[in-house]
mmCIF file of C-alpha atoms in Angstrom:
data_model
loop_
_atom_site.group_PDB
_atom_site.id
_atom_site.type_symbol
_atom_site.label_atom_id
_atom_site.label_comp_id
_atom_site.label_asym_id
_atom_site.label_seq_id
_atom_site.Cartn_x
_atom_site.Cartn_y
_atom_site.Cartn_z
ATOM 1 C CA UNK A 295 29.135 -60.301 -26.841
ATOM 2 C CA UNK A 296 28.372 -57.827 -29.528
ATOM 3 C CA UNK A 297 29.080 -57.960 -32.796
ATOM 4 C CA UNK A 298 29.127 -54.402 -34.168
ATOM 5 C CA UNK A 299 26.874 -52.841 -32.250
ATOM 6 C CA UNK A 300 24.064 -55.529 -31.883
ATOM 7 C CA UNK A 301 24.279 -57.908 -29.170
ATOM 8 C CA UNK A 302 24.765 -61.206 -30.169
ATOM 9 C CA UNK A 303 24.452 -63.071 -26.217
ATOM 10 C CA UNK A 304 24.336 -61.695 -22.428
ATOM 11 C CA UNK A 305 24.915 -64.023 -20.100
ATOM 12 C CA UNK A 306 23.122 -61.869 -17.506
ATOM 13 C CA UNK A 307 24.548 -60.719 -14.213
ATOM 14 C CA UNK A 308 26.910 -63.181 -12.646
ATOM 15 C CA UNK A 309 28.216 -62.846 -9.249
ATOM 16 C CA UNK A 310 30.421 -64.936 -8.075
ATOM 17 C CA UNK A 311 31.882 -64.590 -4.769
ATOM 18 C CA UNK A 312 34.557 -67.341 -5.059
ATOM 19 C CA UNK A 313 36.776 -66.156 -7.434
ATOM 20 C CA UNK A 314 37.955 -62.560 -6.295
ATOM 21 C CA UNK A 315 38.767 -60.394 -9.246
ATOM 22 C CA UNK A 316 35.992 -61.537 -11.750
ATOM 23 C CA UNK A 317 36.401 -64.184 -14.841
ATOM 24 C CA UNK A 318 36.156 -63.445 -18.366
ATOM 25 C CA UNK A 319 35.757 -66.451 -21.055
ATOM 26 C CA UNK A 320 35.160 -66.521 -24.870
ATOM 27 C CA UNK A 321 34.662 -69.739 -26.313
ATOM 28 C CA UNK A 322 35.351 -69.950 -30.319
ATOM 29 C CA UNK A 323 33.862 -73.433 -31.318
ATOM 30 C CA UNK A 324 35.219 -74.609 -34.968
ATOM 31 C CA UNK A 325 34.674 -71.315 -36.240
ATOM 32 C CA UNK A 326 36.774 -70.540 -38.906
ATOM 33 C CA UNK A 327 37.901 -66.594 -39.706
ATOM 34 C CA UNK A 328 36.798 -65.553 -36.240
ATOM 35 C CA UNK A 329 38.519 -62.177 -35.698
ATOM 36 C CA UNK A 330 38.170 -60.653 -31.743
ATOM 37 C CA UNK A 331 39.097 -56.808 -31.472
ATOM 38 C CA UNK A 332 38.276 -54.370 -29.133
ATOM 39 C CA UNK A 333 37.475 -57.444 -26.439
ATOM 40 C CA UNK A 334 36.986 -55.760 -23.376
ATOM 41 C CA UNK A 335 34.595 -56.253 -19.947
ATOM 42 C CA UNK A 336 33.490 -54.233 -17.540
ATOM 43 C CA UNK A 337 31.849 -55.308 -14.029
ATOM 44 C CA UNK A 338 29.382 -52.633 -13.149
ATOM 45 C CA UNK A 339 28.181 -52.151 -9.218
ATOM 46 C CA UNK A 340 26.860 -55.168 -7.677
ATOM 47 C CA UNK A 341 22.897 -54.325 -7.344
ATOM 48 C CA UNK A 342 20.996 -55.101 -3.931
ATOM 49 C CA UNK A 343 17.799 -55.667 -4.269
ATOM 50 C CA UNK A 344 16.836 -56.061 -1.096
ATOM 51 C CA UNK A 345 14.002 -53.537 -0.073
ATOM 52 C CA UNK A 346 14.813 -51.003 2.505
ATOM 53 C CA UNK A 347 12.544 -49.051 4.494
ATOM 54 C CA UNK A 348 12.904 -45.880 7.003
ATOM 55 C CA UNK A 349 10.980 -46.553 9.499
ATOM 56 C CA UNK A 350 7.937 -44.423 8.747
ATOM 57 C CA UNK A 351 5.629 -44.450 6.123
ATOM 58 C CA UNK A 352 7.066 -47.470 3.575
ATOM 59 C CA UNK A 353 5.000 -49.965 2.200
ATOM 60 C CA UNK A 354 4.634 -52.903 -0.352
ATOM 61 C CA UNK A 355 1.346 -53.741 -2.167
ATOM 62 C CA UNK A 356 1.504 -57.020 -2.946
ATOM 63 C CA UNK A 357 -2.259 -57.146 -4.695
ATOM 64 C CA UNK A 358 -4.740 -59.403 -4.363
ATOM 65 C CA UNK A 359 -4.512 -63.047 -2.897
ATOM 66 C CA UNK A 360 -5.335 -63.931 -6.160
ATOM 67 C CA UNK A 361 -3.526 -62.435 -8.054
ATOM 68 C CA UNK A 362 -0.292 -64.062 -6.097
ATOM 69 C CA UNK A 363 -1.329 -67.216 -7.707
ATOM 70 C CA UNK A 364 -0.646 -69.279 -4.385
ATOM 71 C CA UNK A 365 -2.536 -72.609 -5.606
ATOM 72 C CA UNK A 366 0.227 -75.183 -4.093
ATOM 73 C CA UNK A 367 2.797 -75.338 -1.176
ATOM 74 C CA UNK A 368 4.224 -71.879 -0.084
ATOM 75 C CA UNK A 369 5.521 -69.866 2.494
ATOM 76 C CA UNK A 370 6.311 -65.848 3.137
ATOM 77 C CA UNK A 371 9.281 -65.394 5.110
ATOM 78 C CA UNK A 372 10.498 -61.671 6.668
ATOM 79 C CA UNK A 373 12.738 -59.934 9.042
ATOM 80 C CA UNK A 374 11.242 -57.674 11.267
ATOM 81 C CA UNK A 375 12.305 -55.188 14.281
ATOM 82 C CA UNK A 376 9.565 -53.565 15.710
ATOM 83 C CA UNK A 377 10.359 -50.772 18.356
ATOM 84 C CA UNK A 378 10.290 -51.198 21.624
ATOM 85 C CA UNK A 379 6.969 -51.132 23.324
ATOM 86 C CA UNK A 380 5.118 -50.583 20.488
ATOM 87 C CA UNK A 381 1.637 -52.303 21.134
ATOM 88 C CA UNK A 382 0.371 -51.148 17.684
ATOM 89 C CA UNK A 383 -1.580 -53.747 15.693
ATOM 90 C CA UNK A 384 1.103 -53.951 12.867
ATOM 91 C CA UNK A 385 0.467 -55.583 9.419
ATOM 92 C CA UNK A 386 3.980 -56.812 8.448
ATOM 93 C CA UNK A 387 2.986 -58.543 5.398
ATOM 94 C CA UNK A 388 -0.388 -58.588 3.669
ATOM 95 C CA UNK A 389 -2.378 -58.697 0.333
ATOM 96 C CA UNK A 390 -4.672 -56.115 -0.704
ATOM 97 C CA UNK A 391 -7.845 -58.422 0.123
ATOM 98 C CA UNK A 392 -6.525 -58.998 3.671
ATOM 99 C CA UNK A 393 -6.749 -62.933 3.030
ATOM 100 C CA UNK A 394 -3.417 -63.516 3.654
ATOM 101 C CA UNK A 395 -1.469 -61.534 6.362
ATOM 102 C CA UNK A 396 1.181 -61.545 8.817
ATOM 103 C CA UNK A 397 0.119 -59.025 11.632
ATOM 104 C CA UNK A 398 2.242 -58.438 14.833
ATOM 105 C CA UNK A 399 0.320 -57.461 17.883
ATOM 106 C CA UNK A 400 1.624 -57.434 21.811
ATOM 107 C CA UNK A 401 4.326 -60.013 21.150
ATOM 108 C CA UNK A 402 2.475 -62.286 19.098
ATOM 109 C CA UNK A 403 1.949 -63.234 16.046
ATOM 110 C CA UNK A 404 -0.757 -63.808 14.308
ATOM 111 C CA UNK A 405 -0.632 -65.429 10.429
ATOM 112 C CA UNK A 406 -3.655 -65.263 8.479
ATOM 113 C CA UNK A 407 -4.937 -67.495 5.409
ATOM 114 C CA UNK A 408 -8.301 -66.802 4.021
ATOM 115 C CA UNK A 409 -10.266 -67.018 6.973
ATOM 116 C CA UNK A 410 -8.353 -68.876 8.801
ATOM 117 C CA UNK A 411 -5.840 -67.555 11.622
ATOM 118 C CA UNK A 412 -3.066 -69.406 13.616
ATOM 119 C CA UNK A 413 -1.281 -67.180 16.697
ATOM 120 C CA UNK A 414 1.981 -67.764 17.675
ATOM 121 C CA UNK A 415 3.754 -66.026 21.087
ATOM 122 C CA UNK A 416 7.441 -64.815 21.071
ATOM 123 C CA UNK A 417 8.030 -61.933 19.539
ATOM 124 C CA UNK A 418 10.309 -59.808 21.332
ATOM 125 C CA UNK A 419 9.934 -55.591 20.462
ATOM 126 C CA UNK A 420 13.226 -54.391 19.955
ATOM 127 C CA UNK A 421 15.418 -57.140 18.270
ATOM 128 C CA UNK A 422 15.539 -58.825 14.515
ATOM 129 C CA UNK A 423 13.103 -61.535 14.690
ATOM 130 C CA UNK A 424 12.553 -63.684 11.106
ATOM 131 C CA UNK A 425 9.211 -65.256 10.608
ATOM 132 C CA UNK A 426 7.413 -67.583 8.433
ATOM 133 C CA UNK A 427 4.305 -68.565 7.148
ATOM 134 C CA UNK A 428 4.481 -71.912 5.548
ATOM 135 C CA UNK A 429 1.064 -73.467 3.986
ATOM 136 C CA UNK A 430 1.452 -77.219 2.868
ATOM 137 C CA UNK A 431 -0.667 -78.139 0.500
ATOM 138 C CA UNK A 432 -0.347 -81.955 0.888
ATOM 139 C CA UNK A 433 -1.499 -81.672 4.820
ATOM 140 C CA UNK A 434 -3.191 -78.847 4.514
ATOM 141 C CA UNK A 435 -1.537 -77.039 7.109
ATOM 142 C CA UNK A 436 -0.578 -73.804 8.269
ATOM 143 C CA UNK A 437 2.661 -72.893 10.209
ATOM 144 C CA UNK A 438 3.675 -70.011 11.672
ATOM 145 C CA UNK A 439 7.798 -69.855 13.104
ATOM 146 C CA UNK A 440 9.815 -67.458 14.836
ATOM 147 C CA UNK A 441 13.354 -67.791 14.391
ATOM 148 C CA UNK A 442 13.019 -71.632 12.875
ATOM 149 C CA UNK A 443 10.980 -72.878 15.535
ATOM 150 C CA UNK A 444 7.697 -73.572 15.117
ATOM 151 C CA UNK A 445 5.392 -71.730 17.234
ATOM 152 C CA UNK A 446 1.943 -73.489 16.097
ATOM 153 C CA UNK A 447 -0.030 -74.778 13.024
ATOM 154 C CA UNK A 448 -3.683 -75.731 12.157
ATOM 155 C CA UNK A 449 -4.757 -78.649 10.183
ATOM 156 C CA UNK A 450 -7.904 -78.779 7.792
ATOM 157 C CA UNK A 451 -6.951 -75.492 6.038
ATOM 158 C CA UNK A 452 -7.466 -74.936 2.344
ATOM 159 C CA UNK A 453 -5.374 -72.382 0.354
ATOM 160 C CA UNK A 454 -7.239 -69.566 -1.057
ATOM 161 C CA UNK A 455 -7.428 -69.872 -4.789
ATOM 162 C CA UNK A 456 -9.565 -66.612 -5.346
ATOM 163 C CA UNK A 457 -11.980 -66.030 -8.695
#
C-alpha cells in the first residue's frame, strides 16, 4: 500500500494455490477521512527459485563449513540424476573446506562430516534419486538415505563447529 508514492506496507510475495484468481484485501480500522483512489493490484510472474543446472560445468559454492554455521541438528537434502555409467567420483554437494560433502561414486554414496564418513549402496545411474544427510545432534549421529530409507548411520560423531 502506498500512499503517494512512498510505501506505507508490503506484505511480500504471497502465493496461494487454493484460491484460483488471486485475493485482494484492504482493511480500514476506525480510521476516520480515509479516502482510497487509484486502488489497483497487480500479480507479477510467480518466481522459481529452484536452481537449475545444464549438465556441464554448474556449480554452487557453499563456503566454508564454518561459515554454514551448522552447530545443532541438520540435514542437506538433493535430487540427483547422474548419467548412465558414469563411474566418475562426483561431489554432489560440498563446502569449500571439504568437511562436509555428499560424493557419489560407483553406485554409492558416500556422506562426509568433518572427518568422519558413512557409505551407503543404492544409487542407481540414470534415474532421479533424492538423498539426505541428516546429523542429530542429540545422538550424535550421522545418516545417510536414498529415497527415505535409510541406508546407514554412525554413532559417536561430533558436528564440526570450525574456528
Amino acid at each position: 500500500i502506498y500512499q503517494g508514492k512512498t510505501k506505507v506496507i508490503d506484505s511480500g510475495d504471497i502465493y496461494d494455490t487454493e484460491y484460483p484468481g488471486g485475493r485482494l484485501g484492504v482493511f480500514c480500522l476506525s480510521q476516520e477521512q480515509t479516502i482510497w483512489s487509484q486502488l489497483a493490484y497487480t500479480c507479477g510472474s510467480r518466481l522459481d527459485y529452484a536452481l537449475r543446472f545444464d549438465g556441464v560445468d554448474d556449480y554452487v559454492q557453499l563456503g566454508t563449513a564454518s561459515q554454514l554455521h551448522l552447530t545443532a541438528s541438520f540435514t542437506v537434502s538433493l535430487w540427483v540424476k547422474v548419467p548412465s555409467g558414469n563411474t566418475n567420483n562426483l561431489p554432489a554437494v560440498c563446502s569449500h573446506d571439504n568437511l562436509l560433502c555428499i560424493y557419489i561414486y560407483r553406485g554409492n554414496i558416500k556422506g562426509k562430516l568433518g572427518t568422519r564418513t558413512i557409505v551407503g549402496s543404492g544409487f542407481s545411474s540414470g534415474e532421479w534419486e533424492h538423498i539426505a544427510l541428516t546429523y542429530s545432534s542429540l545422538n550424535s549421529e550421522l545418516s545417510l538415505y536414498l529415497n527415505g530409507n535409510r541406508l546407514t548411520t554412525a554413532s559417536g560423531v561430533t558436528s564440526y563447529t570450525g574456528s
